[in-house]
Coordinates of C-alpha atoms in Angstrom, one line a residue:
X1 CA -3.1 -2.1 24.4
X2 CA -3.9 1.3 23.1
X3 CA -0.5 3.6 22.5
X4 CA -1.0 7.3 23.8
X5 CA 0.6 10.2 22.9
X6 CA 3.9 10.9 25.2
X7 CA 2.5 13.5 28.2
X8 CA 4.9 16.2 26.8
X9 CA 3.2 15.9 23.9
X10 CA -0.4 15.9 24.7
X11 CA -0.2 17.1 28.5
X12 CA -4.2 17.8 28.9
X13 CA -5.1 14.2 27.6
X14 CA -3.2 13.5 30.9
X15 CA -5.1 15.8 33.3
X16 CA -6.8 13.8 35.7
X17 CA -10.3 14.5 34.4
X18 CA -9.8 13.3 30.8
X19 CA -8.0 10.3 31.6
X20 CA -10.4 9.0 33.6
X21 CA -12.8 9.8 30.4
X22 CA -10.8 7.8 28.4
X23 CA -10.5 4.5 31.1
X24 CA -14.2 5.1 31.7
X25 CA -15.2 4.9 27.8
X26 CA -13.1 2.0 27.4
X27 CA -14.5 0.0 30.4
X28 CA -18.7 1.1 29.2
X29 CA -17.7 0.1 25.5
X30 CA -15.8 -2.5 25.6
X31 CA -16.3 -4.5 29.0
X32 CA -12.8 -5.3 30.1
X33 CA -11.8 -7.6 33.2
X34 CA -8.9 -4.7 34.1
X35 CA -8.1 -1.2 32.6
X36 CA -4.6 0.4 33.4
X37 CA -2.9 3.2 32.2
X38 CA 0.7 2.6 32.8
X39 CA 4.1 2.7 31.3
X40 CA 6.9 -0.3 30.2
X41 CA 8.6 1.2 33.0
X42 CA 6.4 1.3 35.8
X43 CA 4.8 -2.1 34.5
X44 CA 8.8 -3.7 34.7
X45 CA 9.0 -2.4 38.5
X46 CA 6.5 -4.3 39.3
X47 CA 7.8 -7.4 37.5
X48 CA 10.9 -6.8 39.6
X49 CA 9.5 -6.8 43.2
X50 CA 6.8 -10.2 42.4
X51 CA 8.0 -11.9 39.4
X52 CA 4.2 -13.3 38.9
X53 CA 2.4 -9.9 38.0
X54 CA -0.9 -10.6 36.3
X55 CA -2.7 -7.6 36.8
X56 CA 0.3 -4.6 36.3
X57 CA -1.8 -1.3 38.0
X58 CA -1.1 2.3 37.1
X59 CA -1.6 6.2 37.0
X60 CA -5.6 4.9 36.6
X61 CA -6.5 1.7 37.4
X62 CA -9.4 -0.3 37.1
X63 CA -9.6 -4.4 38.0
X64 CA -13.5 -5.1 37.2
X65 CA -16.7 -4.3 38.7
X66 CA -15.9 -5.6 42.4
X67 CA -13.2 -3.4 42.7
X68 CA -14.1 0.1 44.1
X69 CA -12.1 2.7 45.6
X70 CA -14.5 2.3 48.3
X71 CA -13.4 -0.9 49.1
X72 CA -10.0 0.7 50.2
X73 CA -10.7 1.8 53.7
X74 CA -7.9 3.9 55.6
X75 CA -6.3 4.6 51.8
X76 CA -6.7 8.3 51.6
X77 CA -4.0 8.5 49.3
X78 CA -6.3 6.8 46.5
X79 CA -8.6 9.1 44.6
X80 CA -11.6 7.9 43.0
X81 CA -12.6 10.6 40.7
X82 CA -16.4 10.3 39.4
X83 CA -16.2 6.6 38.5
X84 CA -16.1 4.5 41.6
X85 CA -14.4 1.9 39.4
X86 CA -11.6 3.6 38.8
X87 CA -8.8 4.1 41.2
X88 CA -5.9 6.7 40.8
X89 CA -2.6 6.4 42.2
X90 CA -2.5 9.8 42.7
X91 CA -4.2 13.0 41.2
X92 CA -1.4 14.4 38.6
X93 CA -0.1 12.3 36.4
X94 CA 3.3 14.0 37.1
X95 CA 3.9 13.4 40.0
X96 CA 3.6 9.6 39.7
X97 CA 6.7 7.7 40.8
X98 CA 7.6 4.2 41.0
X99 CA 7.0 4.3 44.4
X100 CA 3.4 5.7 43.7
X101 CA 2.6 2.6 41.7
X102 CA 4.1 0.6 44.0
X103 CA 2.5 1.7 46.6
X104 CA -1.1 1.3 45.0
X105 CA -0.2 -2.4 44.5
X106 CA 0.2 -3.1 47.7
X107 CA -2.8 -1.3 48.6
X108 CA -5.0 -3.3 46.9
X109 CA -3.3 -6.5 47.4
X110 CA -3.7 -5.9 51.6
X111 CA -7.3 -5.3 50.5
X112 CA -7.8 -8.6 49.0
X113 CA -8.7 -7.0 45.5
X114 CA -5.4 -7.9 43.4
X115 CA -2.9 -10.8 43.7

């Protein structure tokens, strides 16, 4: 777990571009099974619709090498910004909602890639 700076206090560590720096660094570097940049809140939502959540997902997601956002056909809401490997819920981090999240779960659960 890394802590980040708040968005109101670092707002263009949170444009789309660096944050996908950031996820991408720590996936070359470091070599993780799954990458997300999330909140307690958005990562307790989740708890609260499937009690069982291994893999919490995010703003930026990323659940290993076999994951793509290529392998979401039909899911033109995902946005898969210069790394294939990493997924975004949606482009600006602002407008993420619980819903957005939630929404990205079950994405990727109806395409077989998280459970």
């Amino acid at each position: 777990m890394i802590g980040l700076p708040k968005y109101a206090e670092a707002a263009e560590l949170y444009e789309q571009v660096n944050a996908v720096r950031v996820v991408s660094a720590l996936i070359d570097t470091m070599g993780p099974s799954w990458v997300t940049w999330t909140t307690d809140h958005w990562r307790q939502a989740q708890q609260e619709r499937k009690p069982a959540v291994v893999h919490a997902v995010g703003w930026v997601t990323y659940l290993g090498e076999s994951v793509t956002a290529q392998n979401c056909p039909g899911h033109s809401d995902l946005f898969s910004p210069g790394d294939s490997r990493v997924v975004l819920a949606v482009q600006d981090y602002s407008t993420v909602t619980d819903e957005t999240i939630l929404d990205l779960r079950r994405t990727l659960i109806e395409a077989g890639m998280l459970h």
